[in-house]
Short mmCIF file of C-alpha atoms and ligand atoms in Angstrom, two decimals:
data_model
loop_
_atom_site.label_atom_id
_atom_site.label_comp_id
_atom_site.label_asym_id
_atom_site.label_seq_id
_atom_site.Cartn_x
_atom_site.Cartn_y
_atom_site.Cartn_z
CA MET N 27 -58.61 13.86 -25.86
CA ASP N 28 -55.54 13.99 -23.47
CA PRO N 29 -53.02 11.27 -25.05
CA GLY N 30 -51.91 9.77 -22.12
CA VAL N 31 -55.93 8.57 -21.46
CA SER N 32 -55.80 5.03 -22.52
CA SER N 33 -57.90 3.47 -24.94
CA LEU N 34 -59.97 1.49 -22.12
CA ASP N 35 -60.59 4.98 -21.04
CA GLN N 36 -62.29 5.85 -24.29
CA VAL N 37 -64.16 2.77 -24.40
CA LEU N 38 -65.49 4.07 -21.05
CA LEU N 39 -66.23 7.06 -21.50
CA HIS N 40 -68.08 6.41 -25.09
CA GLY N 41 -70.28 3.98 -23.44
CA LEU N 42 -71.25 6.43 -20.73
CA GLN N 43 -71.88 8.94 -22.86
CA LYS N 44 -73.51 7.68 -25.36
CA VAL N 45 -75.94 6.10 -22.67
CA LEU N 46 -76.12 8.70 -20.61
CA GLY N 47 -74.95 11.77 -22.41
CA ALA N 48 -72.60 14.58 -21.10
CA PRO N 49 -73.26 15.70 -17.80
CA ASP N 50 -73.70 19.21 -16.28
CA ARG N 51 -73.02 17.53 -13.17
CA LEU N 52 -72.42 14.61 -11.34
CA ILE N 53 -74.86 11.57 -12.65
CA ALA N 54 -74.88 9.88 -9.36
CA LEU N 55 -74.56 5.97 -8.65
CA HIS N 56 -78.13 5.35 -7.39
CA GLU N 57 -80.76 8.19 -6.19
CA PRO N 58 -84.17 7.25 -4.74
CA GLU N 59 -87.32 9.50 -6.66
CA PHE N 60 -90.11 10.16 -4.74
CA GLY N 61 -92.73 10.92 -7.32
CA GLY N 62 -96.25 8.93 -6.30
CA ASN N 63 -97.82 8.87 -3.32
CA GLU N 64 -94.73 9.52 -1.12
CA SER N 65 -95.65 13.02 0.16
CA ALA N 66 -99.56 12.05 0.13
CA LEU N 67 -99.06 9.00 2.35
CA LEU N 68 -96.08 10.85 4.97
CA GLN N 69 -98.80 13.91 5.44
CA GLU N 70 -101.19 11.45 6.35
CA CYS N 71 -99.22 9.38 8.63
CA LEU N 72 -97.70 12.63 10.03
CA ASN N 73 -101.80 13.79 10.38
CA SER N 74 -102.98 10.25 12.35
CA THR N 75 -100.31 10.78 14.90
CA PHE N 76 -99.27 6.87 14.51
CA VAL N 77 -95.85 7.78 13.65
CA SER N 78 -93.74 5.67 15.75
CA SER N 79 -94.42 1.60 16.66
CA VAL N 80 -97.41 0.97 15.33
CA GLY N 81 -99.77 1.98 12.62
CA LYS N 82 -101.84 0.57 9.43
CA TYR N 83 -99.03 1.47 7.09
CA VAL N 84 -96.42 -1.48 8.74
CA ASP N 85 -99.06 -4.03 8.32
CA GLN N 86 -99.71 -2.57 4.64
CA PHE N 87 -96.12 -2.76 4.01
CA GLU N 88 -95.88 -6.02 5.04
CA ALA N 89 -99.27 -7.19 2.79
CA MET N 90 -97.40 -5.64 -0.22
CA LEU N 91 -93.98 -7.49 0.52
CA SER N 92 -95.47 -10.50 0.77
CA GLU N 93 -97.23 -10.45 -2.52
CA PHE N 94 -95.02 -9.28 -4.21
CA THR N 95 -92.46 -11.25 -3.35
CA GLY N 96 -94.76 -14.09 -2.91
CA ALA N 97 -93.11 -15.12 0.70
CA ARG N 98 -95.73 -16.10 2.63
CA HIS N 99 -94.55 -13.40 5.07
CA ALA N 100 -92.90 -10.54 5.34
CA VAL N 101 -91.88 -9.04 8.71
CA ALA N 102 -90.73 -4.62 8.42
CA VAL N 103 -87.47 -4.02 10.60
CA VAL N 104 -85.27 -1.04 10.65
CA ASN N 105 -82.90 -2.00 9.13
CA GLY N 106 -81.40 -4.38 6.51
CA THR N 107 -78.37 -5.61 8.95
CA ALA N 108 -81.42 -5.78 11.69
CA ALA N 109 -83.20 -8.16 9.34
CA LEU N 110 -80.15 -10.66 8.78
CA HIS N 111 -79.40 -10.15 12.69
CA ILE N 112 -82.52 -11.42 13.65
CA ALA N 113 -82.81 -14.27 10.44
CA LEU N 114 -79.76 -16.05 11.39
CA LYS N 115 -81.08 -16.18 15.21
CA LEU N 116 -84.14 -17.81 13.77
CA ALA N 117 -81.99 -20.05 11.45
CA GLY N 118 -80.52 -21.00 14.61
CA VAL N 119 -77.48 -19.20 14.58
CA GLN N 120 -75.26 -19.46 18.32
CA VAL N 121 -72.57 -17.82 19.39
CA ASN N 122 -69.22 -19.66 18.01
CA ASP N 123 -71.47 -20.84 15.18
CA GLU N 124 -68.96 -20.14 12.07
CA VAL N 125 -72.11 -18.98 9.02
CA LEU N 126 -70.61 -18.85 5.63
CA VAL N 127 -70.89 -15.90 4.13
CA PRO N 128 -69.06 -14.39 0.09
CA ALA N 129 -66.09 -12.29 0.72
CA VAL N 130 -67.91 -10.18 -2.13
CA CYS N 131 -70.20 -8.73 -0.48
CA PHE N 132 -71.49 -5.78 1.68
CA VAL N 133 -69.66 -4.94 4.88
CA ALA N 134 -73.30 -5.45 7.08
CA THR N 135 -73.52 -9.30 6.37
CA ALA N 136 -70.66 -10.45 8.03
CA ASN N 137 -71.19 -7.88 11.00
CA ALA N 138 -74.97 -9.27 11.48
CA VAL N 139 -72.87 -13.04 11.59
CA VAL N 140 -70.61 -11.38 14.58
CA HIS N 141 -73.58 -9.32 16.05
CA CYS N 142 -75.10 -13.68 16.63
CA GLY N 143 -71.79 -13.79 18.83
CA ALA N 144 -70.80 -15.95 15.63
CA VAL N 145 -67.49 -16.19 13.08
CA PRO N 146 -67.88 -15.23 9.48
CA HIS N 147 -66.30 -18.06 7.04
CA PHE N 148 -65.42 -16.22 3.56
CA VAL N 149 -66.67 -18.26 0.25
CA ASP N 150 -66.00 -17.80 -3.00
CA SER N 151 -67.92 -16.71 -5.64
CA HIS N 152 -68.89 -17.07 -9.10
CA PHE N 153 -67.16 -15.44 -11.68
CA ASP N 154 -70.97 -14.97 -14.22
CA ASN N 155 -73.22 -14.33 -11.43
CA LEU N 156 -71.02 -12.47 -8.77
CA GLY N 157 -72.73 -15.25 -5.91
CA VAL N 158 -71.52 -17.72 -4.18
CA ASP N 159 -70.14 -20.53 -6.28
CA SER N 160 -71.75 -24.06 -5.59
CA SER N 161 -69.01 -26.33 -7.30
CA ALA N 162 -66.61 -24.43 -5.64
CA LEU N 163 -68.31 -24.64 -2.14
CA ALA N 164 -68.89 -28.13 -2.23
CA GLU N 165 -65.88 -29.22 -3.25
CA TYR N 166 -64.14 -26.64 0.10
CA LEU N 167 -66.48 -28.46 2.00
CA GLN N 168 -65.65 -31.57 1.53
CA ALA N 169 -61.96 -30.71 1.98
CA ILE N 170 -62.56 -29.29 5.44
CA ALA N 171 -66.05 -30.04 7.04
CA GLU N 172 -66.96 -33.37 8.63
CA PRO N 173 -70.56 -34.32 10.10
CA ALA N 174 -71.20 -34.28 13.98
CA PRO N 175 -73.68 -34.74 16.52
CA GLN N 176 -74.25 -31.05 16.54
CA GLY N 177 -74.11 -30.83 12.75
CA LEU N 178 -71.54 -29.79 10.22
CA ARG N 179 -68.15 -29.24 12.21
CA ASN N 180 -65.20 -27.10 10.24
CA ARG N 181 -62.32 -29.90 11.21
CA ARG N 182 -59.91 -26.83 11.03
CA THR N 183 -61.36 -25.10 13.88
CA GLY N 184 -63.24 -27.17 15.46
CA ARG N 185 -66.38 -24.98 15.32
CA ARG N 186 -69.74 -25.97 13.96
CA ILE N 187 -70.44 -24.34 10.68
CA ALA N 188 -74.53 -23.46 11.12
CA ALA N 189 -76.02 -21.82 8.25
CA LEU N 190 -74.66 -20.30 4.45
CA VAL N 191 -75.55 -16.74 3.67
CA PRO N 192 -76.15 -16.08 -0.67
CA MET N 193 -76.10 -12.60 -1.36
CA HIS N 194 -77.54 -11.37 -5.40
CA THR N 195 -74.81 -9.42 -6.23
CA PHE N 196 -75.89 -5.96 -7.41
CA GLY N 197 -79.28 -7.67 -8.05
CA HIS N 198 -78.15 -10.44 -10.21
CA PRO N 199 -80.01 -13.72 -8.59
CA VAL N 200 -77.43 -16.55 -7.05
CA ASP N 201 -78.07 -19.77 -8.79
CA MET N 202 -80.17 -21.29 -6.07
CA ALA N 203 -80.64 -24.84 -7.37
CA SER N 204 -77.71 -26.00 -7.20
CA LEU N 205 -76.70 -24.15 -4.15
CA LEU N 206 -79.77 -26.00 -2.32
CA GLU N 207 -78.37 -28.92 -3.98
CA VAL N 208 -75.39 -28.55 -1.49
CA SER N 209 -76.99 -26.92 1.70
CA GLU N 210 -79.21 -29.84 1.87
CA ARG N 211 -76.67 -32.56 1.51
CA TYR N 212 -74.94 -30.96 4.01
CA GLY N 213 -77.75 -29.81 6.27
CA LEU N 214 -77.04 -26.12 6.04
CA PRO N 215 -79.98 -23.76 6.70
CA VAL N 216 -80.11 -20.75 3.99
CA VAL N 217 -80.56 -17.11 5.24
CA GLU N 218 -80.73 -15.53 1.58
CA ASP N 219 -79.44 -11.86 1.70
CA ALA N 220 -81.92 -10.49 -0.88
CA ALA N 221 -80.85 -6.67 0.15
CA GLU N 222 -80.13 -5.91 -3.13
CA SER N 223 -82.48 -8.16 -4.99
CA LEU N 224 -86.01 -7.07 -4.65
CA GLY N 225 -88.01 -7.46 -8.08
CA SER N 226 -85.39 -10.16 -9.15
CA THR N 227 -86.18 -13.44 -10.08
CA TYR N 228 -84.70 -16.96 -10.50
CA GLN N 229 -86.61 -19.05 -12.45
CA GLY N 230 -89.68 -17.38 -12.00
CA GLN N 231 -89.52 -17.12 -8.02
CA HIS N 232 -88.80 -14.18 -5.96
CA THR N 233 -85.40 -13.77 -4.48
CA GLY N 234 -85.20 -13.94 -1.00
CA THR N 235 -87.54 -16.66 -1.02
CA PHE N 236 -85.63 -19.86 -1.39
CA GLY N 237 -84.09 -20.28 1.90
CA LYS N 238 -85.31 -20.79 5.17
CA LEU N 239 -85.69 -16.69 5.88
CA GLY N 240 -84.37 -14.16 2.99
CA VAL N 241 -83.72 -10.58 3.73
CA LEU N 242 -84.56 -7.13 2.03
CA SER N 243 -83.30 -3.77 2.61
CA PHE N 244 -84.85 -0.18 1.89
CA ASN N 245 -81.65 1.89 2.68
CA GLY N 246 -81.67 4.87 0.81
CA ASN N 247 -79.54 3.32 -1.76
CA LYS N 248 -81.33 0.55 -2.88
CA ILE N 249 -84.38 -0.03 -5.45
CA ILE N 250 -86.91 1.15 -3.04
CA THR N 251 -86.24 2.84 0.17
CA THR N 252 -87.94 3.80 2.92
CA GLY N 253 -85.38 6.31 4.52
CA GLY N 254 -83.78 2.95 6.68
CA GLY N 255 -85.44 -0.21 6.57
CA GLY N 256 -85.54 -3.89 5.97
CA ALA N 257 -87.80 -7.07 6.09
CA ILE N 258 -87.45 -10.51 7.07
CA LEU N 259 -89.21 -13.02 4.57
CA THR N 260 -90.45 -16.98 5.04
CA ASN N 261 -93.17 -19.30 4.44
CA ASP N 262 -93.14 -20.48 7.94
CA ALA N 263 -96.01 -18.92 9.93
CA GLU N 264 -94.22 -19.74 13.23
CA LEU N 265 -90.95 -18.03 12.09
CA ALA N 266 -92.46 -15.38 11.34
CA ARG N 267 -94.41 -14.52 14.63
CA HIS N 268 -90.90 -15.22 16.20
CA ALA N 269 -89.06 -12.88 14.15
CA LYS N 270 -91.99 -10.08 14.69
CA HIS N 271 -91.73 -10.72 18.61
CA LEU N 272 -87.83 -10.19 18.83
CA THR N 273 -88.01 -7.30 16.63
CA THR N 274 -90.57 -5.60 19.42
CA THR N 275 -89.13 -6.15 22.64
CA ALA N 276 -90.78 -9.53 22.92
CA LYS N 277 -94.06 -8.00 24.59
CA ARG N 278 -97.10 -10.04 25.05
CA PRO N 279 -99.91 -8.59 23.70
CA HIS N 280 -102.02 -7.54 26.21
CA ARG N 281 -104.42 -4.54 27.08
CA TRP N 282 -101.93 -2.65 29.74
CA GLU N 283 -99.37 -5.36 31.43
CA PHE N 284 -95.56 -5.22 30.18
CA PHE N 285 -94.93 -8.81 30.42
CA HIS N 286 -91.36 -9.42 27.71
CA ASP N 287 -90.77 -13.04 27.86
CA GLU N 288 -87.20 -13.24 26.06
CA VAL N 289 -84.09 -11.45 25.31
CA ALA N 290 -85.03 -9.13 22.60
CA TRP N 291 -84.80 -5.96 20.19
CA ASN N 292 -86.33 -2.78 19.36
CA TYR N 293 -85.89 -3.34 15.28
CA ARG N 294 -89.73 -2.74 14.87
CA LEU N 295 -90.24 -0.45 11.45
CA PRO N 296 -91.47 2.83 11.92
CA ASN N 297 -94.92 3.69 10.56
CA LEU N 298 -93.50 6.76 9.16
CA ASN N 299 -91.21 5.11 7.13
CA ALA N 300 -93.90 2.37 6.60
CA ALA N 301 -96.29 5.21 4.66
CA LEU N 302 -93.14 5.62 2.67
CA GLY N 303 -92.46 2.15 1.80
CA CYS N 304 -96.50 2.38 0.78
CA ALA N 305 -95.73 4.69 -1.79
CA GLN N 306 -92.67 3.59 -3.21
CA MET N 307 -93.72 -0.32 -3.43
CA GLU N 308 -96.70 1.41 -6.20
CA ARG N 309 -93.82 2.31 -8.12
CA LEU N 310 -92.26 -0.51 -8.29
CA GLN N 311 -92.76 -2.29 -11.73
CA ASP N 312 -92.14 1.16 -13.23
CA LEU N 313 -88.81 1.45 -11.45
CA LEU N 314 -88.07 -1.77 -12.44
CA ALA N 315 -88.92 -1.57 -16.29
CA ARG N 316 -86.94 1.46 -16.83
CA LYS N 317 -83.67 -0.14 -15.04
CA ARG N 318 -84.22 -2.71 -16.93
CA GLU N 319 -84.76 -0.01 -20.00
CA LEU N 320 -81.23 1.35 -18.52
CA ALA N 321 -79.08 -1.58 -18.74
CA SER N 322 -80.58 -3.14 -21.86
CA ARG N 323 -78.62 0.57 -23.58
CA TYR N 324 -75.52 -0.30 -21.63
CA LEU N 325 -75.71 -3.58 -22.59
CA ALA N 326 -76.05 -2.72 -26.17
CA VAL N 327 -72.96 0.24 -25.70
CA PHE N 328 -70.76 -2.30 -24.17
CA GLU N 329 -71.33 -5.59 -26.09
CA ASN N 330 -68.37 -5.48 -28.46
CA GLY N 331 -66.59 -3.15 -25.99
CA ASP N 332 -62.66 -3.39 -26.13
CA GLY N 333 -61.73 -5.09 -23.20
CA ILE N 334 -64.70 -3.70 -21.20
CA ARG N 335 -68.08 -5.78 -20.55
CA PHE N 336 -71.50 -5.20 -19.42
CA ILE N 337 -72.86 -7.92 -16.50
CA ALA N 338 -75.94 -9.22 -17.99
CA GLU N 339 -78.34 -11.22 -15.68
CA PRO N 340 -77.98 -14.84 -15.36
CA ALA N 341 -79.62 -17.34 -17.99
CA GLY N 342 -83.13 -18.50 -16.49
CA CYS N 343 -83.19 -15.13 -14.46
CA ARG N 344 -84.94 -11.55 -14.18
CA SER N 345 -82.95 -9.05 -12.73
CA ASN N 346 -83.73 -5.84 -11.15
CA TYR N 347 -80.09 -4.21 -12.38
CA TRP N 348 -80.30 -2.68 -9.15
CA LEU N 349 -76.56 -1.57 -10.06
CA ASN N 350 -75.43 -1.65 -13.36
CA SER N 351 -71.83 -3.02 -13.87
CA ALA N 352 -68.89 -3.58 -16.37
CA ARG N 353 -66.00 -5.62 -16.11
CA LEU N 354 -62.70 -4.79 -17.42
CA GLU N 355 -61.37 -8.32 -19.50
CA LYS N 356 -58.18 -8.28 -17.84
CA PRO N 357 -58.74 -8.10 -13.96
CA ASP N 358 -55.96 -4.92 -13.38
CA MET N 359 -56.33 -3.08 -9.73
CA LYS N 360 -54.08 -0.18 -11.50
CA ALA N 361 -56.57 0.09 -14.80
CA ARG N 362 -59.40 -0.31 -12.40
CA ASP N 363 -58.70 2.69 -10.37
CA ARG N 364 -57.49 4.50 -13.45
CA LEU N 365 -61.29 3.92 -14.99
CA LEU N 366 -62.52 5.22 -12.12
CA THR N 367 -60.70 7.89 -11.22
CA VAL N 368 -61.69 9.13 -15.41
CA ALA N 369 -64.82 8.41 -15.08
CA ASN N 370 -65.81 10.05 -11.85
CA ASP N 371 -63.83 13.63 -13.13
CA ALA N 372 -65.70 13.08 -16.28
CA GLY N 373 -68.92 13.89 -14.37
CA TYR N 374 -69.78 9.89 -14.40
CA GLN N 375 -70.50 8.49 -10.84
CA CYS N 376 -68.60 5.24 -10.79
CA ARG N 377 -67.41 2.79 -8.02
CA PRO N 378 -65.54 -0.30 -7.52
CA ILE N 379 -67.22 -3.50 -5.60
CA TRP N 380 -66.66 -3.61 -1.90
CA THR N 381 -62.71 -4.44 -0.81
CA LEU N 382 -63.18 -8.32 -0.25
CA LEU N 383 -64.05 -9.03 3.45
CA HIS N 384 -61.55 -10.94 4.55
CA LYS N 385 -58.88 -7.84 4.12
CA LEU N 386 -61.34 -5.94 6.41
CA PRO N 387 -58.62 -5.29 9.45
CA MET N 388 -61.58 -7.03 12.13
CA TYR N 389 -62.20 -10.13 9.43
CA ILE N 390 -58.46 -10.81 9.01
CA ASP N 391 -58.57 -13.83 10.76
CA CYS N 392 -61.41 -15.29 9.83
CA PRO N 393 -61.74 -18.60 8.12
CA ARG N 394 -61.94 -18.89 4.81
CA ALA N 395 -61.94 -20.78 1.37
CA ALA N 396 -59.49 -20.29 -1.55
CA LEU N 397 -60.94 -16.69 -3.03
CA PRO N 398 -59.61 -16.73 -7.16
CA VAL N 399 -62.82 -15.01 -8.32
CA ALA N 400 -63.68 -12.90 -5.63
CA GLU N 401 -59.89 -11.46 -6.46
CA ARG N 402 -60.23 -11.10 -10.12
CA LEU N 403 -64.04 -9.50 -9.63
CA GLU N 404 -62.26 -7.07 -7.39
CA ALA N 405 -59.87 -6.22 -9.63
CA SER N 406 -62.36 -6.19 -12.70
CA LEU N 407 -65.75 -5.09 -11.47
CA ILE N 408 -66.94 -1.18 -12.26
CA ASN N 409 -70.01 0.10 -11.05
CA LEU N 410 -72.08 2.12 -13.19
CA PRO N 411 -74.52 5.12 -12.95
CA SER N 412 -78.02 3.50 -12.27
CA SER N 413 -81.01 5.56 -11.56
CA ALA N 414 -84.24 4.65 -13.24
CA LYS N 415 -84.15 7.76 -14.71
CA LEU N 416 -81.22 7.68 -16.42
CA ALA N 417 -83.39 5.54 -18.60
CA SER N 418 -84.64 6.54 -22.34
CA LEU N 419 -88.15 5.41 -21.31
CA ARG N 420 -89.42 8.64 -19.98
CA GLN N 421 -87.37 11.03 -21.77
C1 LIG V 29 -77.44 -2.60 2.00
C2 LIG V 29 -77.25 -4.39 2.03
C3 LIG V 29 -77.62 -4.82 3.53
C4 LIG V 29 -78.48 -4.10 5.20
O1 LIG V 29 -78.72 -3.43 4.06
P1 LIG V 29 -79.22 -2.32 6.02
O2 LIG V 29 -80.37 -1.69 5.40
O3 LIG V 29 -78.04 -0.82 4.94
O4 LIG V 29 -78.63 -2.21 7.20
C5 LIG V 29 -77.58 -6.44 3.73
N1 LIG V 29 -76.73 -6.75 2.86
C6 LIG V 29 -76.05 -6.43 1.84
C7 LIG V 29 -75.48 -7.28 0.23
C8 LIG V 29 -76.84 -4.93 0.81
O5 LIG V 29 -76.62 -4.38 0.10
#
């Protein structure tokens, strides 16, 4: 090995090589798999000519999601961002409200807040589970917020804080019990961003089913994909009805009349994409088993890894291990970037976490809590190749 390469780099490379072997071409961060009924159902959907806004696969896909997650209702939509947009509206978020969002998050979550005319308000994460830290949040709200007639008021900005959006980072569940306690104390509706956590449970209950509403994504890089797609989960029949209505141009059912009773969106999932979703759902348990197998192999390799540690599922949780992550014991942006260079050069597609949301140009002036843990996570986390096919189970 190059004598200039530090021992951290060697720990990472040796670990990757042990788990994944030597790559003959780039081993992707995450790849979808279509080895089941995908082609058959897509062909059947084409033959039916119902490829667009109506068709049996949308209903079937929603039923499968509801059955799998235990949410009473699932409403399929065009992508996860659209699902968040409508879920936030249904949770009561209005123009000029603030919505609490982790700074460690994909940009779509903050964008969806802005699509409601509201302002993202960034909060810190927990070092172990990578999601919103409930005790830091409670302390922060104690300092900056006060009850007001219209809800919780941010003393500093005068705006209403209308909702809290915890996100289950890379599939690791947030500590929902303590978070719900805080949200209840402050009367904050919870919209769970479970875009990355289909198949992850917290104390036996599926993520995305704890809040007033929850959101899934089926983008191409997620654990299952519909090409592009998402869903809104809720146990509330009226919210589910309204979610369907708002995402399908708010058209009153009628044999021929076009009567729409509110401003709405064309956010429905096409039947063609839902057909793909049905075939992918049939494989979800198998995908989960192999992803967990891959994670256990990473865990074994990086358990005593000098300076690098694998991030295991939080206690009391089952993670889907959508993305496997390791972290530097000493957060160091330069070391992180060097490790990323070395790993990618060697053929292992590794990635950092997202640039913290408050550092993006459009969110620089948004209100935020102190974010010490988010900063540490940004400077220490590395995502490792995570496709289910990389597990030994099927080799
Ligand atoms: C993927 C993702 C989304 C958005 O989903 P799309 O389907 O890509 O719109 C939202 N939040 C998080 C945390 C995500 O990872």
